[in-house]
mmCIF file of C-alpha atoms in Angstrom:
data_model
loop_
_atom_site.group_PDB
_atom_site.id
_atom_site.type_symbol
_atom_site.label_atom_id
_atom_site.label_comp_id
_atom_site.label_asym_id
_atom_site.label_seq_id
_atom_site.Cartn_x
_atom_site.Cartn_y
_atom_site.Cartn_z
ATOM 1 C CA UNK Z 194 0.000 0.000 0.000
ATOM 2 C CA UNK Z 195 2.778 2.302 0.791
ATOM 3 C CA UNK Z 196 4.771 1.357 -2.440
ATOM 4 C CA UNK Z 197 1.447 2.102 -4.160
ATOM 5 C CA UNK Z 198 1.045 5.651 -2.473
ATOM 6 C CA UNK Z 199 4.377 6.738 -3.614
ATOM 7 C CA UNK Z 200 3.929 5.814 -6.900
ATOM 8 C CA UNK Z 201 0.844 7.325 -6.963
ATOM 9 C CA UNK Z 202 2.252 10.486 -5.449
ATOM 10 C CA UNK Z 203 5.086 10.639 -8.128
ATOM 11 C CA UNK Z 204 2.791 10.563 -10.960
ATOM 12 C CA UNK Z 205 0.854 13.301 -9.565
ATOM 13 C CA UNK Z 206 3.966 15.381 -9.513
ATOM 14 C CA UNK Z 207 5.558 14.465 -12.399
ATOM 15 C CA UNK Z 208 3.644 17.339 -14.493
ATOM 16 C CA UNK Z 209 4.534 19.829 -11.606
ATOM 17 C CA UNK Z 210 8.064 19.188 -12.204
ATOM 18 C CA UNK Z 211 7.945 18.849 -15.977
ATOM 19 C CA UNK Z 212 6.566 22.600 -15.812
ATOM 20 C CA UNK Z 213 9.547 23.915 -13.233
ATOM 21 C CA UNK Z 214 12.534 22.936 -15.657
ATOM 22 C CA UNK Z 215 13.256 21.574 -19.411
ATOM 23 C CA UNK Z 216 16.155 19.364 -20.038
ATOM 24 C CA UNK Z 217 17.358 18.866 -23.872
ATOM 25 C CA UNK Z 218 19.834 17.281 -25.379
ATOM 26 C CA UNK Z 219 21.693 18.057 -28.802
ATOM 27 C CA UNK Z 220 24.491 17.739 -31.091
ATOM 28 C CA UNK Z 221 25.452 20.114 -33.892
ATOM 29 C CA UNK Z 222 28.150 19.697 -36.819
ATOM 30 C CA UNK Z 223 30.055 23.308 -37.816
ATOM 31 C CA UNK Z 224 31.903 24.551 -40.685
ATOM 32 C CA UNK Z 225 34.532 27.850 -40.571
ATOM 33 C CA UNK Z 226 37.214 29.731 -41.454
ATOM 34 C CA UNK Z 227 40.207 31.468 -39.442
ATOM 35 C CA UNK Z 228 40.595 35.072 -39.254
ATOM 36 C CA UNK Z 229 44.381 36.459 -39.898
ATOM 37 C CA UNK Z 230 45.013 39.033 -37.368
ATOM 38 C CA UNK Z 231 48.613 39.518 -38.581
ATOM 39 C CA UNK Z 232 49.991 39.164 -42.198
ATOM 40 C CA UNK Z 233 52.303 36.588 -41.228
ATOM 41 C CA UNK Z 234 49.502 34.260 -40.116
ATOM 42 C CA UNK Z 235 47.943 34.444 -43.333
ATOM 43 C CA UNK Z 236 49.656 31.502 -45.018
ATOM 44 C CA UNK Z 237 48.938 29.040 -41.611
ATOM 45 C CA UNK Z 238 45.478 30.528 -41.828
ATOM 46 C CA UNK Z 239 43.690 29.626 -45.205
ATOM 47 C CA UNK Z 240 42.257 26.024 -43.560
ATOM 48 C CA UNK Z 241 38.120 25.624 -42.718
ATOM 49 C CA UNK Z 242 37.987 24.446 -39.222
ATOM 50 C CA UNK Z 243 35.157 21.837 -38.698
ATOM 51 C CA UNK Z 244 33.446 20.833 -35.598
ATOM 52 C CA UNK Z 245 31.047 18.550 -34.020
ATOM 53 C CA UNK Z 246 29.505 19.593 -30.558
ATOM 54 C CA UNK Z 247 26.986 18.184 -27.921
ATOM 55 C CA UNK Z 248 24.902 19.472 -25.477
ATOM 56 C CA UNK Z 249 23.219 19.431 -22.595
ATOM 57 C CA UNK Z 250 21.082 22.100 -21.012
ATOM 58 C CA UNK Z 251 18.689 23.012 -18.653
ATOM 59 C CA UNK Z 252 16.380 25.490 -18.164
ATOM 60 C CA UNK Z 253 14.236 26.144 -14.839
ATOM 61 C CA UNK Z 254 10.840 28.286 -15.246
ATOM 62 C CA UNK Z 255 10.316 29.543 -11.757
ATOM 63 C CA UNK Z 256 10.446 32.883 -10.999
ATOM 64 C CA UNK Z 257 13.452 33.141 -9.315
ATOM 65 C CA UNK Z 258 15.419 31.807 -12.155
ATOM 66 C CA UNK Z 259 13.510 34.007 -13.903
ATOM 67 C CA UNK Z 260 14.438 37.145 -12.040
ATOM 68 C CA UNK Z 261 17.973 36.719 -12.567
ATOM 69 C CA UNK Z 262 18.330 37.584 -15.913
ATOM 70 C CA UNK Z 263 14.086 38.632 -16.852
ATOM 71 C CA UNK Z 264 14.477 36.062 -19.073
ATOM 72 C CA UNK Z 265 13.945 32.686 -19.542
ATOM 73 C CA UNK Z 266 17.590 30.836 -20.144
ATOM 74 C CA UNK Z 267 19.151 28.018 -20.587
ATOM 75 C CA UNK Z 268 22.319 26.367 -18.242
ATOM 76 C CA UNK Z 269 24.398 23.756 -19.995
ATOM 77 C CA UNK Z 270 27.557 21.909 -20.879
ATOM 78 C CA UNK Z 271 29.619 21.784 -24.425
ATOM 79 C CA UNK Z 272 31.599 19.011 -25.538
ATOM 80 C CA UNK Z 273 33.289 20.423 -28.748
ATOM 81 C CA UNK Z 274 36.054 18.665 -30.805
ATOM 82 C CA UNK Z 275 36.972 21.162 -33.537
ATOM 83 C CA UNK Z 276 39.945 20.647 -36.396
ATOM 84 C CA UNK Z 277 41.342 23.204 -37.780
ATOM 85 C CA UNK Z 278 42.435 21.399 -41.408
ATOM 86 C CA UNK Z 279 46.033 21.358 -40.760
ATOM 87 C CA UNK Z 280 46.930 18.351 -38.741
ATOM 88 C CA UNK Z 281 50.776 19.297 -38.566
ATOM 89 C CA UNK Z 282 50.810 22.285 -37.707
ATOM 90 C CA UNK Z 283 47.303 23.378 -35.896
ATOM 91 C CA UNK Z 284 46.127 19.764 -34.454
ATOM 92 C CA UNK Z 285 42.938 20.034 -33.018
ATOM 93 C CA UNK Z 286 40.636 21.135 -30.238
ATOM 94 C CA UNK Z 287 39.177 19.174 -27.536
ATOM 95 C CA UNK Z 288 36.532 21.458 -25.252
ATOM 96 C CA UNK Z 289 34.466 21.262 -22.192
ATOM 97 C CA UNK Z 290 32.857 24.442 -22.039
ATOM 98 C CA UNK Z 291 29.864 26.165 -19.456
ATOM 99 C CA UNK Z 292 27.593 28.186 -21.262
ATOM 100 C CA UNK Z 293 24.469 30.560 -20.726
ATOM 101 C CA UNK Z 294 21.768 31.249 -23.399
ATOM 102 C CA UNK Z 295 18.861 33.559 -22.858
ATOM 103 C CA UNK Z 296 16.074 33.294 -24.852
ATOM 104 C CA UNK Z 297 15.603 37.035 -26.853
ATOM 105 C CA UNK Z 298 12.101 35.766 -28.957
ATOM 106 C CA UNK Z 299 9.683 33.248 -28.697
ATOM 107 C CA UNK Z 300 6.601 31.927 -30.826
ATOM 108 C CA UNK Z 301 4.682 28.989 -31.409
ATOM 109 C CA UNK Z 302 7.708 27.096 -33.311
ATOM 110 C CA UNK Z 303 10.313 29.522 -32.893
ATOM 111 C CA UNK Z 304 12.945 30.641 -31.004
ATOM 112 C CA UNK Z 305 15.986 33.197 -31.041
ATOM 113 C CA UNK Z 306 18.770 33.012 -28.156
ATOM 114 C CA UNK Z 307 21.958 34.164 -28.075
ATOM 115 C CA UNK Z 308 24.350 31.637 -25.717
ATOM 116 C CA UNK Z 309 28.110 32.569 -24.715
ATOM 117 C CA UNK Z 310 30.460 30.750 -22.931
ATOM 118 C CA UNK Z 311 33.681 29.850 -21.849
ATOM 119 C CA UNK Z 312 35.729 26.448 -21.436
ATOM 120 C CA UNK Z 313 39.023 24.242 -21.043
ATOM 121 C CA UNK Z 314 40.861 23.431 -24.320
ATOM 122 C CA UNK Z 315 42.835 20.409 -24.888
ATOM 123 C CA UNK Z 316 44.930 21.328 -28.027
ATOM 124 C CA UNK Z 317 47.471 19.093 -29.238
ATOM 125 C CA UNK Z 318 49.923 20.673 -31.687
ATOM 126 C CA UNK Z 319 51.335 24.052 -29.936
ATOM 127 C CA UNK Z 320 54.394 26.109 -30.892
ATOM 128 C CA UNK Z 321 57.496 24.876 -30.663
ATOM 129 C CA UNK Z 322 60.299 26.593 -31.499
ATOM 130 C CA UNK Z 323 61.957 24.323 -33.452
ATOM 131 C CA UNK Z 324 59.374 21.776 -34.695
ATOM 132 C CA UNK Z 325 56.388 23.763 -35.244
ATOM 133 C CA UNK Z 326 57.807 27.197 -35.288
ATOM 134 C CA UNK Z 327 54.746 28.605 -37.914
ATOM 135 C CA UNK Z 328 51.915 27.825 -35.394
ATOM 136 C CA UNK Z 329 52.159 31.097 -33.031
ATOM 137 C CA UNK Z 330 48.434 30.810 -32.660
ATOM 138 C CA UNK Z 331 48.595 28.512 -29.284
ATOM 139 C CA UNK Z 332 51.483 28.046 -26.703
ATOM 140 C CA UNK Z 333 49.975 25.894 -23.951
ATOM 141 C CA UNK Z 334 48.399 22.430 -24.392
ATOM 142 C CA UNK Z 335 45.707 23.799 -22.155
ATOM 143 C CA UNK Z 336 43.970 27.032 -22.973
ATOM 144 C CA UNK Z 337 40.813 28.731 -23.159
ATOM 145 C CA UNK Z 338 37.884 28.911 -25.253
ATOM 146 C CA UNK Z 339 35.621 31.726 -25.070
ATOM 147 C CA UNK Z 340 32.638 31.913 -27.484
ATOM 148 C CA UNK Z 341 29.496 33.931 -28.421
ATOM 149 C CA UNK Z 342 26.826 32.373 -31.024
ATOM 150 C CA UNK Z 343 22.857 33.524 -31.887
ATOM 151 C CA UNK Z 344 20.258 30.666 -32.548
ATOM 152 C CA UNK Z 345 17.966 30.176 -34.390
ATOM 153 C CA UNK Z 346 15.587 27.173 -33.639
ATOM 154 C CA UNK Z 347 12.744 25.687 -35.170
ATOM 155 C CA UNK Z 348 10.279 22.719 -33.007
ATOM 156 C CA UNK Z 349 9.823 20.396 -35.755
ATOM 157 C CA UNK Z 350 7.547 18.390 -32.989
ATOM 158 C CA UNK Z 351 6.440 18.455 -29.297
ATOM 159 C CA UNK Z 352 10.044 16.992 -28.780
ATOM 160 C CA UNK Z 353 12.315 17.242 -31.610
ATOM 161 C CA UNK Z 354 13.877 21.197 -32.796
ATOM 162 C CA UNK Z 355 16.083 21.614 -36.045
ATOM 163 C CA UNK Z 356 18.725 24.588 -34.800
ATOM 164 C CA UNK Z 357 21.355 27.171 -36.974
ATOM 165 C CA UNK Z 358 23.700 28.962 -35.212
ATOM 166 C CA UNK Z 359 26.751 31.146 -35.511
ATOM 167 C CA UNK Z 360 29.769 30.764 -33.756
ATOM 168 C CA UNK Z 361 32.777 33.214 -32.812
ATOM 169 C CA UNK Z 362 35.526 31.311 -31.081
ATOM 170 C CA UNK Z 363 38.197 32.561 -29.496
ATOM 171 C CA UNK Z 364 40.934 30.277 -27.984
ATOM 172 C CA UNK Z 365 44.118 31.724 -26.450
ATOM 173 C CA UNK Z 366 45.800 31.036 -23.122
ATOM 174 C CA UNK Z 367 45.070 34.234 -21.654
ATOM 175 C CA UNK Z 368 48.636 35.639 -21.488
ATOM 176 C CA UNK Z 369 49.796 32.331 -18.996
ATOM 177 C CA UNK Z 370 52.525 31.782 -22.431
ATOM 178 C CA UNK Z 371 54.051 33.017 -25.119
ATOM 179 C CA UNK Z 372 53.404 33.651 -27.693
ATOM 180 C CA UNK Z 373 50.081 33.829 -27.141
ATOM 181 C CA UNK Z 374 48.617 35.272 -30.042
ATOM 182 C CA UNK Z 375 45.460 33.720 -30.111
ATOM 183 C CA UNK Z 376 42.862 32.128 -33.057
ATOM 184 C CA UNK Z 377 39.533 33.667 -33.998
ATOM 185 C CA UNK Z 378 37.473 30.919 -35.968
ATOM 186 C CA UNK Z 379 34.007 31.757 -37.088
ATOM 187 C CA UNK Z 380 31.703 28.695 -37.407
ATOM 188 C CA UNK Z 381 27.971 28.078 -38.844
ATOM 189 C CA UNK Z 382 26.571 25.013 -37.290
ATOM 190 C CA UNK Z 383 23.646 23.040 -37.751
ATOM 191 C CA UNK Z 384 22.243 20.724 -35.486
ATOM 192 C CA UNK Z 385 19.429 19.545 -33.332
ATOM 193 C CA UNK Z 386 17.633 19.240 -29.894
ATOM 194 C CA UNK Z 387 15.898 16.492 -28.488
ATOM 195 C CA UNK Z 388 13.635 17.708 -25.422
ATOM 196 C CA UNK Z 389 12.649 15.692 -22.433
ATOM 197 C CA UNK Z 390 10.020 17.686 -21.404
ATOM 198 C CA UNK Z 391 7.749 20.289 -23.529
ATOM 199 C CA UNK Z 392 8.178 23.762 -22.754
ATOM 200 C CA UNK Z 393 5.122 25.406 -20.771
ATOM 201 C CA UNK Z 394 6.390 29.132 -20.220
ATOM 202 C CA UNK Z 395 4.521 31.343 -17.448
ATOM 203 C CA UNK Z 396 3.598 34.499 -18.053
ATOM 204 C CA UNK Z 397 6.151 36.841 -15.844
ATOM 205 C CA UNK Z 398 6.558 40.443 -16.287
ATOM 206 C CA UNK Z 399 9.298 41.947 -16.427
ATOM 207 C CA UNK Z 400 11.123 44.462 -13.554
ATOM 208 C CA UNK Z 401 10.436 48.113 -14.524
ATOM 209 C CA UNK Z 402 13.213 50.068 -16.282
ATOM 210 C CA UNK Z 403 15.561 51.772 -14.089
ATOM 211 C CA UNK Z 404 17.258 54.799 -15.870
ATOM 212 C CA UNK Z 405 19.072 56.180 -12.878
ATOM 213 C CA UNK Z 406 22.963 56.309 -13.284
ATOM 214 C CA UNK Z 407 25.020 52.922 -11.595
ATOM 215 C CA UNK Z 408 27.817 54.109 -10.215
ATOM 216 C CA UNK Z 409 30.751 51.179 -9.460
ATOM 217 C CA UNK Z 410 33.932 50.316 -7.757
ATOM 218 C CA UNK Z 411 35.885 47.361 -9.072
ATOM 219 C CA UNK Z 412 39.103 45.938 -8.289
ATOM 220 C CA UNK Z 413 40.826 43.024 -10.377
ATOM 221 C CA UNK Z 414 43.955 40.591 -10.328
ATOM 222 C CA UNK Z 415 46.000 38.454 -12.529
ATOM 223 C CA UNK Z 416 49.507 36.899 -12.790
ATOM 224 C CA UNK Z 417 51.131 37.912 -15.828
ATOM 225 C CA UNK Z 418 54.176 36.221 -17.508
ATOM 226 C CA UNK Z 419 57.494 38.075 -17.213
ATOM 227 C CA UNK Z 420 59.004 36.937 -20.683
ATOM 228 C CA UNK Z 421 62.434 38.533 -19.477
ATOM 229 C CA UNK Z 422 62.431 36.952 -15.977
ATOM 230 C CA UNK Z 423 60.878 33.901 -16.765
ATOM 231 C CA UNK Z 424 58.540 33.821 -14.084
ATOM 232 C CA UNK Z 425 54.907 35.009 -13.564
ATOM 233 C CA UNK Z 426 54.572 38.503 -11.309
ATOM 234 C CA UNK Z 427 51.466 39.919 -10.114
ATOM 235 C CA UNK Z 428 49.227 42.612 -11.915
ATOM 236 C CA UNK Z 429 46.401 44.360 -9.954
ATOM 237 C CA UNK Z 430 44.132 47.831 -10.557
ATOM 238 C CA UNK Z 431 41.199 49.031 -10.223
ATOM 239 C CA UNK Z 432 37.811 50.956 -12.286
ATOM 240 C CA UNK Z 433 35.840 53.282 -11.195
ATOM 241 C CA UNK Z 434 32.387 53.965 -13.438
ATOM 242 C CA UNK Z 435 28.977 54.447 -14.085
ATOM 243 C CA UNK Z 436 26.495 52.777 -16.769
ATOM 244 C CA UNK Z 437 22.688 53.923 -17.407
ATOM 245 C CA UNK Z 438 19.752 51.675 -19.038
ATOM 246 C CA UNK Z 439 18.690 52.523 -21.986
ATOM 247 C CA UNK Z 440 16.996 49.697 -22.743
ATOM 248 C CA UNK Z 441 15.268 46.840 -20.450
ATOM 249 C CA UNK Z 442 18.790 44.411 -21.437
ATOM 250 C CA UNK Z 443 21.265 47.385 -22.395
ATOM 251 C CA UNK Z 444 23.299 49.976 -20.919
ATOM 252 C CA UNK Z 445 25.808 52.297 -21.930
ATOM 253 C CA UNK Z 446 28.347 54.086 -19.665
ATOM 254 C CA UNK Z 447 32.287 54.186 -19.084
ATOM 255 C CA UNK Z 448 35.186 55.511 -16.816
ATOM 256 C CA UNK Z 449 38.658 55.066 -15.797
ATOM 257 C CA UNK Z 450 40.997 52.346 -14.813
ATOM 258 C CA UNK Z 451 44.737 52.263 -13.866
ATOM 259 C CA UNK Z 452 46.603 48.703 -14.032
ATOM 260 C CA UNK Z 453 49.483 48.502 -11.511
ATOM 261 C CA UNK Z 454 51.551 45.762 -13.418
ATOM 262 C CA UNK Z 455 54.830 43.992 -11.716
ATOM 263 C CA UNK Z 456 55.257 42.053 -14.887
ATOM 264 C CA UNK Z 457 57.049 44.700 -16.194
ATOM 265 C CA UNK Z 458 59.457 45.302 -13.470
ATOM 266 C CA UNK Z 459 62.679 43.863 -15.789
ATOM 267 C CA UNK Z 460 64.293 47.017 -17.571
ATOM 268 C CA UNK Z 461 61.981 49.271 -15.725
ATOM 269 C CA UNK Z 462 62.151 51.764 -13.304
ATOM 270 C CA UNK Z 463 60.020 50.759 -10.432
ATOM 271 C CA UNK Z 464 57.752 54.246 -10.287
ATOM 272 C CA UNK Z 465 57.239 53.102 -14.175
ATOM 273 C CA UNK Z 466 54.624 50.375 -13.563
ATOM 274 C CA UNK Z 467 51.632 51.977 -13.938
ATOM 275 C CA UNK Z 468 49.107 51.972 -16.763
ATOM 276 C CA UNK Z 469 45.829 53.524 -17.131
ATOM 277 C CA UNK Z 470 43.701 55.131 -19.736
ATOM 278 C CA UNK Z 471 39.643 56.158 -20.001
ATOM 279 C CA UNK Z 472 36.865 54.188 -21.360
ATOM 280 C CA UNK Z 473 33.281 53.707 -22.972
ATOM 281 C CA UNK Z 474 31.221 50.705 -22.333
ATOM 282 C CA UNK Z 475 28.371 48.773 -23.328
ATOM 283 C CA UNK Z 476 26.770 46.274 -20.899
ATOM 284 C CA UNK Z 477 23.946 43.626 -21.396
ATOM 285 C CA UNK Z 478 22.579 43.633 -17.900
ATOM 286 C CA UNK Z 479 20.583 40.321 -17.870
ATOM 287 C CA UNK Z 480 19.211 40.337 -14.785
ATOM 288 C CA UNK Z 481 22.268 39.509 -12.117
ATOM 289 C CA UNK Z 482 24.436 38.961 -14.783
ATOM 290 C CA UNK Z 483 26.552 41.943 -16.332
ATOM 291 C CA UNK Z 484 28.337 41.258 -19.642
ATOM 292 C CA UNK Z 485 29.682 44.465 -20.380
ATOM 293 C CA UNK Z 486 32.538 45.261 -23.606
ATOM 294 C CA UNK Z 487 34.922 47.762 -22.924
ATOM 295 C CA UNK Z 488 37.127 50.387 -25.352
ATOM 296 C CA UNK Z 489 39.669 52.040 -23.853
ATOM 297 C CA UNK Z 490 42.315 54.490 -24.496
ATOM 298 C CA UNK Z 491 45.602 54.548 -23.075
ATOM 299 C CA UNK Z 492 46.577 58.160 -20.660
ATOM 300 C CA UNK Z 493 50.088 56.705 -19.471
ATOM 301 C CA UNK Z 494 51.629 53.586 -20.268
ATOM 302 C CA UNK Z 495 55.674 52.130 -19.843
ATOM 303 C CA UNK Z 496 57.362 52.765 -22.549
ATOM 304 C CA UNK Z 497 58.353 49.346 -23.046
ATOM 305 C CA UNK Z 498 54.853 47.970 -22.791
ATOM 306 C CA UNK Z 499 52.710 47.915 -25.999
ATOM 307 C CA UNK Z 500 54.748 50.871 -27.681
ATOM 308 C CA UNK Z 501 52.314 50.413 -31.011
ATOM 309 C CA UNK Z 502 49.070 50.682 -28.914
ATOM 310 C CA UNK Z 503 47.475 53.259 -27.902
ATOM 311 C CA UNK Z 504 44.188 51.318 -27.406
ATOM 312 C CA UNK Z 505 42.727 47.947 -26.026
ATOM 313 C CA UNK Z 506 39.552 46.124 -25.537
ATOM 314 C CA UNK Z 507 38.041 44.629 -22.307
ATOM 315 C CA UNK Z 508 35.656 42.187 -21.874
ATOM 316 C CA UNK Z 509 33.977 41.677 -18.428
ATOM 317 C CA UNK Z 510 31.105 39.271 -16.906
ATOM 318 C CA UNK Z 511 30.599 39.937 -13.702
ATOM 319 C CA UNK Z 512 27.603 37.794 -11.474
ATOM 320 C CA UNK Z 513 25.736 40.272 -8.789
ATOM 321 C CA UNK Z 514 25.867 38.422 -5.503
ATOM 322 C CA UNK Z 515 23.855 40.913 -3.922
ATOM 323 C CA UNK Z 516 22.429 44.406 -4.172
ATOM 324 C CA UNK Z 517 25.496 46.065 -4.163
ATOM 325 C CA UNK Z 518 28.275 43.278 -4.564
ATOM 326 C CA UNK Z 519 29.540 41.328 -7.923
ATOM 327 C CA UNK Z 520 32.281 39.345 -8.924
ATOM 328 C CA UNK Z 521 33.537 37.447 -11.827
ATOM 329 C CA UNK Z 522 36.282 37.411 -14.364
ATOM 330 C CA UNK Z 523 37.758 39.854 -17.089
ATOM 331 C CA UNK Z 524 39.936 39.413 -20.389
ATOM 332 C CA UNK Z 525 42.358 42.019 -22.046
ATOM 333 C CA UNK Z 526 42.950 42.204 -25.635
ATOM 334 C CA UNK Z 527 44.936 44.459 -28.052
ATOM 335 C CA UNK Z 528 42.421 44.049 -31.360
ATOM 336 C CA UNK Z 529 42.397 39.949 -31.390
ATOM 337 C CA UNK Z 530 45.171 39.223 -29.435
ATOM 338 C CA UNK Z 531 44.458 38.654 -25.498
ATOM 339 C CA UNK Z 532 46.744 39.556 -23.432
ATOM 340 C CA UNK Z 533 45.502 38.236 -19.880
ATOM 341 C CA UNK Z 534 42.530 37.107 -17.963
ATOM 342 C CA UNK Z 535 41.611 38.369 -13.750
ATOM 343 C CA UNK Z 536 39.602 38.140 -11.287
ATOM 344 C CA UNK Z 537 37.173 40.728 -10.213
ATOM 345 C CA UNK Z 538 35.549 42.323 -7.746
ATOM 346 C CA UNK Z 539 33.072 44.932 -7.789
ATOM 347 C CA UNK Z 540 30.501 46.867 -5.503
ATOM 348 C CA UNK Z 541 27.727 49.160 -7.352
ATOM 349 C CA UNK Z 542 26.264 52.205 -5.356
#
């Protein structure tokens, strides 16, 4: 009788659950090219990189999942094996990646999202100096893989969806070796989902736009490489800004930011460690998570450090823990070439 009572208690609240989260699975096959971010990588470069990928995701539809983006989304894991046509020299790319996909548009059978990411690479034909002196794109078996992609789906049934997407890959080490110049690889993929439960969205509202200015503190750390020393030294700063909604998802803003960077210590005086510069930002403010891009140009810099660049590019997503505190991680990039990854801090007024 009890056995019975259980059973019948689980079937009762087996549609309750099916309605608080969606589970799918998938696997997609891609097709790309590499971008040449330097002349001399052009010859190394003229391969089309193909993939194969699967997935699993899940999505939960109360309201507290909910309210941290205003969006429905979509948690998951990548498994990604790309090649990049040039077994010798390039190899290939073995990933296990996290990634996050809100959903921007939804009707009966379709769907648009736009997932990003970030994983572990397992890449098997780095530079070498002397036997594979030509690939300068990775250094370290282990690297990174950071990626942003929009979907397109299409529910062919109650269970099955056809899916397009587009890919931008980055993989680089994040400045842990040199050279560490970094590949940008563009993919289309096709693919498909297999759902174990059918989608049965509520009907939340969203929170009300707030247009007031968002003033922040954030401090950030890294250890860089010291190619002269040959060891890794500590780099830490700080930014100070604001941002304002202008939409319900996007915000614009900027401010300052000064780097104080030991890395450079070797063949400098020690009062000459300091960079910093101004900057304009964009940030897509999805509920507790901020994904903002940031352009920056250079006030002071070491002479020795960067002496062609008078600009660079950062790229934060930071995870609000509560109403005033956030944290996450950061990358820095001259054009395509990253140069390191922190952590970060931040508190918002």
């Amino acid at each position: 009788m009890k056995y019975a009572s259980l059973l019948f208690l689980l079937w009762v609240l087996q549609p309750v659950q099916a309605q608080q989260s969606v589970t799918r699975m998938g696997s997609e096959a891609q097709y790309g090219f590499i971008i040449p971010h330097a002349s001399d990588l052009v010859p190394v470069s003229q391969t089309n990189p193909v993939g194969l990928s699967l997935r699993y995701d899940r999505m939960r539809l109360d309201k507290k999942r909910w309210d941290a983006c205003n969006c429905f989304h979509y948690l998951g894991l990548r498994l990604t094996h790309h090649r990049f046509g040039n077994p010798d020299v390039l190899g290939h790319a073995t990933t296990l990646a996290g990634s996050f996909e809100p959903i921007l548009f939804r009707a009966a059978r379709w769907q648009v999202s736009l997932a990003s990411g970030m994983g572990a690479s397992y890449l098997n034909r780095v530079y070498n100096e002397t036997t594979n002196p030509e690939n300068t794109f990775f250094s370290a078996p282990i690297s990174f893989l950071l990626f942003v992609s929009p979907h397109i789906q299409y529910a062919l049934t109650e269970k099955w969806s056809a899916n397009i997407a587009f890919h931008y890959n980055h993989i680089s080490n994040g400045g842990q070796r040199q050279p560490n110049r970094g590949m940008n690889f563009p993919t289309l993929g096709l693919g498909a989902y297999y759902y174990l439960q059918t989608p049965e969205f509520p009907g939340y509202l969203p929170e009300e736009l707030n247009n007031r200015w968002n003033p922040y503190l954030e401090v950030f750390a890294t250890m860089k490489n010291n190619p002269i020393a040959n060891t890794r030294s500590p780099a830490v700063g700080t930014s100070i800004g604001a941002y304002r909604k202008v939409t319900g998802i996007n915000a614009l803003g900027g401010g300052w930011e000064g780097t104080w960077d030991q890395s450079l210590s070797a063949g400098t005086e020690k009062d000459d460690l300091i960079n910093h510069g101004v900057f304009v930002a964009h940030h897509f403010l999805f509920g507790r998570f901020d994904f903002s891009q940031r352009m920056a140009f250079y006030l002071r810099k070491p002479e020795n450090y960067q002496p062609d660049k008078s600009f660079y590019q950062r790229y934060a997503i930071l995870y609000r823990l509560s109403k005033h505190l956030r944290a996450g991680a950061s990358m820095k990039t001259h054009g395509h070439v990253a140069e390191n990854i922190e952590l970060r801090m931040g508190y918002v007024f």
